[in-house]
Amino acid sequence: MFHVSARPAAHPPGRRRALVLGAAAALAVGLAVPLGSSAAAADDAPGAGLVGSDLYVNPWSTTLEASQSLSGQARDDAQLLGSIASATWFTSGTPDEVRAEVDAVVTAAAAQGAMPVLVAYNVPFRDCAQYSAGGALDTAAYQAWIDGFAAGIGDRPATVILEPDGLGIIPHYVTLDGVAEWCQPAEVPAETAAAERFAQLNHAVDALGALPAASVYLDGTGSSWLNVGEISDRLLKGGVERADGFFLNASNYQFTSNSTSFGTWVSQCIAYVTQVNPGDFGSCGNQYWNGGPATNWNGVAMSQYGQWSADAADPALNTKGVDSRYALILGDVEATTRFVIDTSRNGLGPWNHEGAYWDTHEDWCNPPDRGLGLRPDTTTDVPLVDAYLWIKVPGESDGKCYRGTAGPLDPERGMEDPAAGQWFVEQARELVALADPAIAPLDCHVEWTLDAGTGGYSATVRLSGAVADRYSLAFAVRDGQTVAKATRAAIAQDGGIVTVTGTTKKTGNAPDTVIHAKGEPGTPWQFLLDGRACTS
């Protein structure tokens, strides 16, 4: 574990591990659901590409895949979560395999004019061989994998979240204040491990940064983890000056306001140590001691269990001391390094374990009673914040959490948690029920009854819920499927996207339409009725 001191060189009280392990290759082209960001024009904005874009919703996502084996409320929850833009994770494979998988997602998103968010998560010795262990075998293998990843994007728009934990957990790393960190695997040479990690990330930044329409963000850890100066140093070593910025709170639960303050301080620290006083990371104010000119240099360690602000009455939540330190040391120099924040599960902030399990509470691992946070948004209007994203796929487990016990049960939940990346029904229900801001259930339903035949199939479709007299029903089909006709409805197909337009005025229990198609029989995982997602 890390140790905390009361002064600016402090380290966080604990670390969080990575989570999602499911490889996320798209199986066919998809359609964008208008539930994420607004589509404001932002050609001249910093971080142009991501800023102001419509985020891509993958109709073959791991969330919607999970929904296919569920029923009742659990299925409704998964389909609701699958209607909102989440990142697509790529965690393994050969260079050719990842190229093809990335290409499938980016091609689908480009066909919809939407921005895909892609997570590259395959750095050697990923997560220091913990719950999300894995990664490429060595630097050469990783560089080849990244080159394949970049080739899959090509000249199309894409946003890449580069290696969660990649700068937070580095094998055999020694911090700025001389502390040897806990990740010391015998399999990795101690004298070269850290340099290799930075070489890997710098190659990725350059390979992805060379693409004409791609944006790349490096791991900036989070407000309850590394201190500002420490992560600023690592970001600079990782190539952040050649990237579009950094990301915060990936797979974690810290308040958005705290991430915003922390990210702003990191950006200000980077400006200070590169433009004002090179290398003086020790002067960068941080969250582990918040004194400054505005507080007459009185300060305390900041608490993660409340929302930080410059006017907070609680000294442990007040940012004005640190804010005033940066105003003092920066002068006229402006911070320009931008960042994005993962808001997928932070609506209620972190779990206050109140001393349970002593130092083995694992508050990053499937904490109870958490809620969805802000919906993904690329028009934040917050200085330096390019977007709020759902980097972690909400509803997928962080791992089997034992909290210092022998397991196999999670003592806080009284059950065995699913493995990292697997669907967690109970947690998905909590995230939806406790979302802040609240989230409305899907208000329409599509009943799709499949009848397979020789060389094709038919599907009887019934619509219910909030359905207008005339409807437009859109869905994605697998490669090779061609929808030929539909009763009482018009059919249009553009690649893998089918749109059925008809009227709901029918007699008795007659279906709204019967669709006839050629190709392998199948049921779409997501339906859009007049532009909004439905359960099915």
XYZ file of C-alpha atoms in Angstrom:
536
model
C 0.000 0.000 0.000
C 1.038 3.634 -0.439
C 1.627 5.821 2.593
C 0.219 9.273 3.209
C 2.099 12.222 4.647
C 0.632 15.602 5.471
C 2.933 17.535 3.174
C 2.896 18.169 -0.591
C 5.070 15.144 -1.446
C 2.403 12.812 -0.080
C 1.224 9.581 -1.635
C -2.357 8.358 -1.822
C -3.892 6.187 0.882
C -4.381 3.336 -1.526
C -4.359 2.337 -5.137
C -7.031 1.056 -7.393
C -6.644 -1.773 -9.810
C -7.750 -2.006 -13.381
C -10.909 -3.817 -14.245
C -12.451 -4.661 -17.577
C -10.934 -7.664 -19.303
C -13.399 -8.458 -22.067
C -11.981 -7.987 -25.563
C -14.440 -5.792 -27.392
C -14.408 -6.404 -31.100
C -17.356 -5.181 -33.115
C -19.091 -7.863 -35.122
C -20.776 -5.651 -37.673
C -21.423 -2.016 -38.428
C -23.535 -0.230 -35.889
C -25.850 2.685 -35.366
C -25.511 5.742 -33.189
C -28.045 6.356 -30.437
C -28.736 10.049 -29.739
C -28.462 9.667 -25.964
C -24.888 10.790 -25.380
C -23.401 14.125 -26.240
C -24.865 16.968 -28.189
C -23.464 17.672 -31.634
C -22.158 21.201 -31.257
C -19.652 22.308 -33.857
C -16.191 22.549 -32.371
C -13.734 22.578 -35.262
C -11.647 25.281 -33.600
C -11.884 23.957 -30.047
C -8.871 22.525 -28.223
C -8.939 18.763 -28.611
C -11.025 19.143 -31.778
C -12.268 15.777 -32.895
C -13.565 14.627 -29.515
C -14.869 18.005 -28.379
C -18.392 18.551 -29.685
C -18.625 15.143 -31.355
C -21.473 12.646 -31.174
C -20.221 9.599 -29.286
C -20.658 6.202 -30.907
C -22.954 3.637 -29.303
C -21.946 0.117 -30.317
C -25.005 -2.057 -31.089
C -22.848 -5.170 -30.573
C -21.264 -4.032 -27.300
C -20.347 -6.339 -24.436
C -23.190 -4.738 -22.464
C -25.806 -5.639 -25.064
C -24.209 -9.054 -25.448
C -24.694 -9.607 -21.712
C -28.346 -8.571 -22.009
C -29.072 -11.444 -24.381
C -28.696 -14.014 -21.608
C -30.696 -12.028 -19.046
C -34.397 -11.560 -18.387
C -36.715 -9.241 -16.502
C -35.248 -6.241 -14.685
C -31.669 -7.435 -15.237
C -32.180 -7.450 -19.007
C -33.851 -4.035 -18.926
C -30.918 -2.622 -16.947
C -28.349 -3.994 -19.382
C -30.254 -2.705 -22.403
C -30.609 0.713 -20.787
C -26.867 0.861 -20.077
C -26.163 -0.410 -23.574
C -28.101 2.508 -25.045
C -25.494 4.980 -23.748
C -22.030 5.447 -25.215
C -19.343 3.477 -23.404
C -15.782 2.833 -24.460
C -14.830 -0.275 -26.400
C -11.911 -2.142 -24.836
C -9.154 -3.966 -26.723
C -7.071 -6.163 -24.457
C -5.267 -8.843 -26.465
C -4.731 -10.411 -29.878
C -2.120 -10.296 -32.584
C -1.393 -7.063 -34.443
C -3.533 -8.271 -37.356
C -6.364 -9.263 -35.037
C -6.463 -5.948 -33.201
C -6.231 -4.088 -36.517
C -9.315 -5.900 -37.773
C -11.219 -5.456 -34.515
C -10.453 -1.746 -34.278
C -11.265 -1.281 -37.951
C -14.700 -2.855 -37.467
C -15.628 -0.425 -34.694
C -14.148 2.648 -36.376
C -15.770 1.795 -39.708
C -19.152 1.420 -38.014
C -18.761 4.697 -36.162
C -17.603 6.544 -39.274
C -20.655 5.334 -41.174
C -22.783 7.079 -38.544
C -20.635 10.205 -38.303
C -19.947 9.346 -34.664
C -16.854 9.308 -32.461
C -15.734 5.899 -31.135
C -13.929 5.804 -27.793
C -11.371 2.988 -27.825
C -9.369 1.710 -24.850
C -5.933 0.260 -25.593
C -5.198 -2.047 -22.652
C -2.390 -4.431 -23.500
C 0.821 -2.953 -22.081
C 3.320 -5.593 -20.862
C 2.798 -6.673 -17.258
C -0.555 -4.918 -17.164
C -1.967 -4.307 -13.679
C 1.163 -5.880 -12.161
C -0.312 -9.386 -12.554
C -3.410 -8.660 -10.464
C -7.139 -8.979 -11.298
C -6.682 -7.570 -14.789
C -3.328 -9.206 -15.459
C -2.147 -9.724 -18.997
C -0.636 -7.699 -21.767
C 1.856 -8.095 -24.566
C 4.970 -10.179 -23.922
C 7.534 -7.418 -24.322
C 8.161 -3.959 -25.750
C 8.582 -5.164 -29.339
C 5.342 -7.132 -29.187
C 3.493 -4.177 -27.686
C 4.787 -1.752 -30.278
C 3.681 -4.099 -33.054
C 0.253 -4.407 -31.399
C -0.085 -0.631 -31.146
C 0.925 -0.283 -34.796
C -1.883 -2.698 -35.676
C -4.270 -0.714 -33.463
C -3.313 2.515 -35.239
C -3.679 0.881 -38.667
C -7.212 -0.119 -37.717
C -8.086 3.544 -37.115
C -6.448 4.876 -40.268
C -7.625 8.331 -41.270
C -11.008 8.109 -39.484
C -11.935 9.895 -36.245
C -11.310 7.984 -33.030
C -10.507 8.772 -29.392
C -8.003 6.456 -27.712
C -7.788 6.008 -23.948
C -4.230 4.741 -23.673
C -3.533 2.118 -21.025
C -5.519 2.619 -17.817
C -3.084 2.075 -14.926
C -0.252 2.491 -17.430
C 1.298 5.390 -15.499
C -0.224 4.605 -12.114
C 1.269 1.108 -11.806
C 4.799 0.871 -13.208
C 7.007 -2.129 -12.395
C 10.011 -1.321 -10.194
C 9.219 2.385 -10.119
C 10.843 4.823 -7.706
C 8.855 8.007 -7.029
C 10.158 11.559 -7.100
C 10.714 11.433 -3.342
C 12.687 8.192 -3.545
C 10.042 5.653 -2.531
C 10.215 2.254 -4.247
C 6.639 1.350 -5.186
C 4.948 -1.934 -4.366
C 4.930 -3.418 -7.907
C 8.266 -5.274 -7.980
C 7.802 -8.426 -10.079
C 10.761 -10.757 -10.286
C 9.955 -11.497 -13.930
C 10.786 -7.934 -14.998
C 14.367 -6.576 -14.800
C 14.363 -3.924 -12.087
C 16.981 -1.783 -13.801
C 15.053 -1.383 -17.072
C 11.361 -1.949 -16.229
C 10.356 1.689 -15.763
C 12.266 2.890 -18.827
C 10.602 0.177 -20.882
C 7.144 1.308 -19.752
C 7.839 4.874 -20.841
C 9.260 3.654 -24.156
C 6.100 1.639 -24.754
C 3.788 4.561 -24.044
C 5.845 7.042 -26.043
C 5.721 4.743 -29.052
C 1.948 4.520 -28.685
C 1.581 8.300 -28.401
C 3.631 8.790 -31.552
C 1.918 6.039 -33.545
C -1.561 7.236 -32.657
C -0.644 10.915 -32.763
C 0.537 10.526 -36.356
C -3.007 9.671 -37.430
C -4.863 12.636 -38.961
C -8.121 12.362 -37.013
C -7.285 10.421 -33.831
C -7.069 11.821 -30.297
C -5.051 10.101 -27.568
C -5.190 10.547 -23.786
C -2.690 9.165 -21.248
C -3.360 7.773 -17.774
C -3.560 10.605 -15.235
C -4.682 8.284 -12.381
C -7.135 10.162 -10.141
C -7.751 12.540 -7.287
C -7.385 9.863 -4.582
C -4.255 8.265 -6.024
C -0.916 9.839 -7.006
C -0.171 13.370 -5.923
C -0.153 16.144 -8.516
C 3.609 16.480 -8.905
C 4.178 12.734 -9.148
C 1.643 12.084 -11.900
C 2.689 15.243 -13.749
C 6.245 13.907 -13.913
C 5.042 10.538 -15.195
C 2.760 12.138 -17.777
C 5.650 14.176 -19.165
C 7.844 11.075 -19.310
C 5.001 9.249 -21.049
C 4.704 11.837 -23.822
C 1.695 13.908 -22.760
C 3.056 16.986 -24.534
C 2.610 15.143 -27.848
C -0.786 13.685 -26.880
C -4.185 15.391 -26.665
C -4.129 15.192 -22.888
C -4.800 12.742 -20.070
C -7.732 10.886 -18.537
C -8.846 10.670 -14.903
C -10.890 8.384 -12.661
C -10.904 5.462 -15.103
C -12.790 2.602 -13.469
C -13.074 4.526 -10.231
C -15.691 6.355 -8.199
C -14.245 9.775 -7.306
C -16.498 12.831 -7.559
C -16.385 14.718 -10.856
C -15.767 18.011 -9.045
C -12.690 16.518 -7.355
C -11.384 15.157 -10.645
C -11.897 18.562 -12.232
C -9.839 20.307 -9.546
C -7.170 17.613 -9.574
C -6.911 17.605 -13.373
C -6.658 21.392 -13.424
C -3.806 21.265 -10.899
C -2.020 18.595 -12.961
C -2.323 20.782 -16.045
C -1.060 23.775 -14.088
C 1.827 21.755 -12.665
C 2.818 20.652 -16.172
C 2.786 24.277 -17.298
C 4.885 25.331 -14.307
C 7.573 22.653 -14.600
C 7.910 23.081 -18.363
C 7.615 26.861 -18.725
C 8.408 28.535 -15.396
C 10.766 26.435 -13.300
C 11.781 23.269 -15.145
C 11.687 20.134 -13.031
C 10.392 21.772 -9.835
C 7.615 19.258 -9.206
C 7.909 19.736 -5.445
C 6.365 23.198 -5.719
C 3.207 21.844 -7.316
C 0.339 22.070 -4.841
C -1.562 18.836 -4.383
C -4.483 17.142 -2.714
C -2.517 15.777 0.241
C -1.855 19.217 1.749
C -4.012 22.121 0.637
C -2.312 25.120 2.199
C -1.495 28.198 0.138
C -1.530 31.986 0.117
C -5.319 32.130 0.340
C -5.266 30.097 3.583
C -2.221 31.837 5.113
C -0.367 28.596 4.342
C -2.520 26.556 6.674
C -3.616 23.265 5.183
C -4.842 19.713 5.679
C -5.039 16.569 3.613
C -8.101 16.718 1.398
C -10.881 14.167 1.845
C -12.254 12.130 -1.040
C -15.594 11.718 0.731
C -17.065 15.071 -0.230
C -17.091 17.383 -3.221
C -14.241 19.843 -3.469
C -14.771 23.528 -4.189
C -13.159 26.897 -3.521
C -15.938 27.888 -1.112
C -16.384 24.620 0.802
C -16.891 25.197 4.529
C -14.994 22.016 5.410
C -11.238 22.738 5.174
C -10.674 19.177 3.921
C -12.855 19.930 0.876
C -11.652 23.450 0.149
C -9.454 24.042 -2.915
C -8.678 27.751 -2.569
C -5.292 27.183 -0.940
C -4.004 25.007 -3.763
C -5.683 27.215 -6.363
C -3.876 30.253 -4.951
C -0.523 28.436 -5.002
C -0.796 27.945 -8.743
C -1.921 31.523 -9.287
C 1.216 32.590 -7.428
C 3.768 30.393 -9.193
C 2.309 30.568 -12.713
C 1.852 34.302 -13.066
C 0.788 34.947 -16.660
C 1.550 31.394 -17.822
C -1.602 29.493 -18.733
C -2.214 25.766 -18.343
C -3.117 24.134 -21.656
C -2.924 20.369 -21.120
C -6.475 19.069 -21.388
C -8.173 16.041 -19.881
C -11.260 13.833 -19.839
C -13.035 12.330 -16.819
C -14.629 8.896 -16.446
C -18.095 9.507 -14.959
C -19.484 6.022 -15.491
C -19.955 5.117 -11.813
C -19.194 8.197 -9.721
C -22.621 9.760 -9.230
C -22.477 9.199 -5.454
C -18.719 9.419 -5.166
C -16.509 6.810 -3.466
C -17.606 4.217 -0.943
C -16.929 5.378 2.604
C -16.052 2.041 4.158
C -15.841 3.645 7.628
C -12.873 1.574 8.747
C -14.242 -1.796 7.636
C -11.565 -4.351 6.709
C -8.862 -1.940 7.950
C -6.548 -1.282 4.985
C -7.934 -4.104 2.824
C -11.316 -2.557 2.075
C -10.554 -2.429 -1.673
C -12.856 0.527 -2.194
C -12.064 0.435 -5.918
C -13.462 -3.103 -6.237
C -17.236 -3.401 -6.698
C -18.078 -1.059 -3.818
C -21.716 -1.289 -2.730
C -24.471 1.218 -3.368
C -22.804 3.342 -6.056
C -24.646 5.114 -8.890
C -24.099 6.144 -12.484
C -22.602 9.602 -12.866
C -22.948 12.289 -15.492
C -23.943 10.997 -18.908
C -21.180 11.047 -21.534
C -20.832 14.574 -22.882
C -18.323 16.202 -25.229
C -19.609 19.739 -24.653
C -18.738 20.267 -21.000
C -17.932 24.010 -21.213
C -15.561 23.384 -18.271
C -12.075 24.863 -18.730
C -9.548 22.176 -19.759
C -12.168 19.355 -19.655
C -12.640 17.928 -23.142
C -15.352 15.413 -22.204
C -17.084 13.301 -19.631
C -16.790 9.715 -20.848
C -17.890 6.284 -19.703
C -14.476 4.627 -19.939
C -15.260 1.772 -17.598
C -18.261 -0.168 -18.914
C -20.829 0.231 -16.107
C -22.258 -3.115 -15.027
C -19.048 -5.068 -15.627
C -17.309 -6.378 -12.516
C -14.041 -5.014 -11.140
C -13.034 -8.527 -10.102
C -13.510 -11.016 -7.292
C -13.226 -8.802 -4.231
C -12.112 -10.510 -1.008
C -11.215 -7.405 1.056
C -8.432 -9.156 2.949
C -10.336 -12.384 3.569
C -9.595 -15.798 2.067
C -12.647 -15.598 -0.205
C -14.344 -16.766 -2.296
C -17.139 -14.477 -1.058
C -17.037 -10.706 -1.090
C -17.627 -10.092 2.639
C -19.309 -6.739 1.979
C -21.827 -8.267 -0.417
C -22.102 -11.778 1.002
C -21.684 -13.297 -2.457
C -18.973 -14.245 -4.909
C -18.366 -11.376 -7.303
C -18.022 -12.130 -11.019
C -14.525 -12.139 -12.492
C -13.162 -8.860 -13.835
C -15.027 -7.787 -16.954
C -17.966 -10.169 -16.470
C -21.497 -8.831 -16.118
C -22.522 -8.081 -12.529
C -26.320 -8.070 -12.347
C -26.535 -6.785 -8.781
C -24.115 -3.945 -9.332
C -25.798 -2.928 -12.587
C -29.095 -2.632 -10.704
C -27.468 -0.422 -8.060
C -25.860 1.826 -10.664
C -29.172 2.404 -12.420
C -31.302 2.771 -9.290
C -28.863 5.173 -7.581
C -27.808 7.176 -10.645
C -27.096 10.851 -10.026
C -28.412 12.500 -12.106
C -31.306 10.047 -12.198
C -31.815 7.999 -15.331
C -35.205 7.140 -16.843
C -36.000 3.597 -17.985
C -36.454 2.885 -21.674
C -40.092 3.603 -22.567
C -40.697 1.336 -25.565
C -40.462 -2.387 -26.197
C -39.856 -4.482 -29.305
C -41.007 -8.085 -29.413
C -39.072 -9.887 -32.151
C -40.216 -13.457 -32.867
C -37.832 -15.294 -35.169
C -38.880 -17.974 -37.661
C -35.876 -19.522 -39.403
C -36.209 -20.886 -42.902
C -34.033 -22.154 -45.732
C -31.541 -19.478 -46.738
C -33.165 -16.810 -44.603
C -35.693 -16.032 -41.918
C -38.746 -14.021 -41.035
C -39.356 -12.040 -37.877
C -42.691 -10.993 -36.452
C -42.392 -7.565 -34.803
C -44.712 -6.100 -32.190
C -44.182 -2.667 -30.675
C -45.447 -1.525 -27.292
C -45.008 1.329 -24.873
C -44.631 4.883 -26.159
C -45.268 4.292 -29.862
C -46.542 6.918 -32.318
C -49.112 6.156 -35.037
C -46.298 6.191 -37.557
C -42.975 4.739 -36.515
C -39.421 4.336 -37.729
C -37.638 1.283 -36.339
C -33.871 1.008 -36.885
C -31.561 -1.873 -36.006
C -28.202 -3.372 -36.959
C -27.906 -6.764 -38.661
C -24.938 -9.087 -38.976
C -22.711 -9.136 -42.012
C -24.360 -10.999 -44.843
C -27.943 -10.384 -43.777
C -30.200 -8.631 -46.286
C -33.712 -7.553 -45.353
C -35.856 -7.973 -48.448
C -39.320 -6.782 -47.479
C -41.774 -6.133 -44.669
C -45.553 -6.258 -44.393
C -47.325 -2.893 -44.049
C -43.959 -1.133 -43.879
C -41.197 0.270 -46.038
C -37.670 -1.127 -45.784
C -34.350 0.662 -46.289
C -30.948 -0.931 -45.714
C -27.626 0.887 -45.721
C -24.823 -1.582 -45.096
C -25.586 -3.211 -41.763
C -28.300 -0.752 -40.765
C -31.954 -1.474 -41.490
C -34.771 1.033 -41.087
C -38.401 -0.068 -41.138
C -41.032 2.650 -41.494
C -44.689 1.895 -41.014
C -47.893 2.569 -39.116
C -49.114 1.080 -35.867
C -52.752 1.081 -37.018
C -53.554 -2.611 -37.225
C -56.447 -4.986 -36.576
C -56.755 -7.084 -33.422
C -53.576 -8.854 -32.353
C -51.875 -8.518 -35.717
C -48.160 -7.694 -35.548
C -46.913 -4.259 -36.492
C -44.872 -5.838 -39.254
C -43.351 -9.096 -40.448
C -39.808 -8.788 -41.779
C -38.377 -11.176 -44.356
C -34.609 -11.450 -44.683
C -31.879 -13.484 -46.357
C -28.847 -14.784 -44.546
C -28.109 -16.398 -41.205
C -31.098 -16.011 -38.841
C -30.506 -13.659 -35.937
C -32.020 -11.180 -33.534
C -30.642 -7.639 -33.271
C -29.285 -6.679 -29.873
C -30.579 -3.120 -30.013
C -33.603 -1.380 -31.535
C -34.195 2.328 -32.009
C -37.802 3.449 -32.255
C -38.040 6.974 -33.663
C -34.442 7.504 -32.583
C -34.645 6.224 -29.015
C -33.557 2.859 -27.664
C -36.096 0.215 -26.625
C -36.019 -2.923 -24.553
C -36.558 -6.139 -26.464
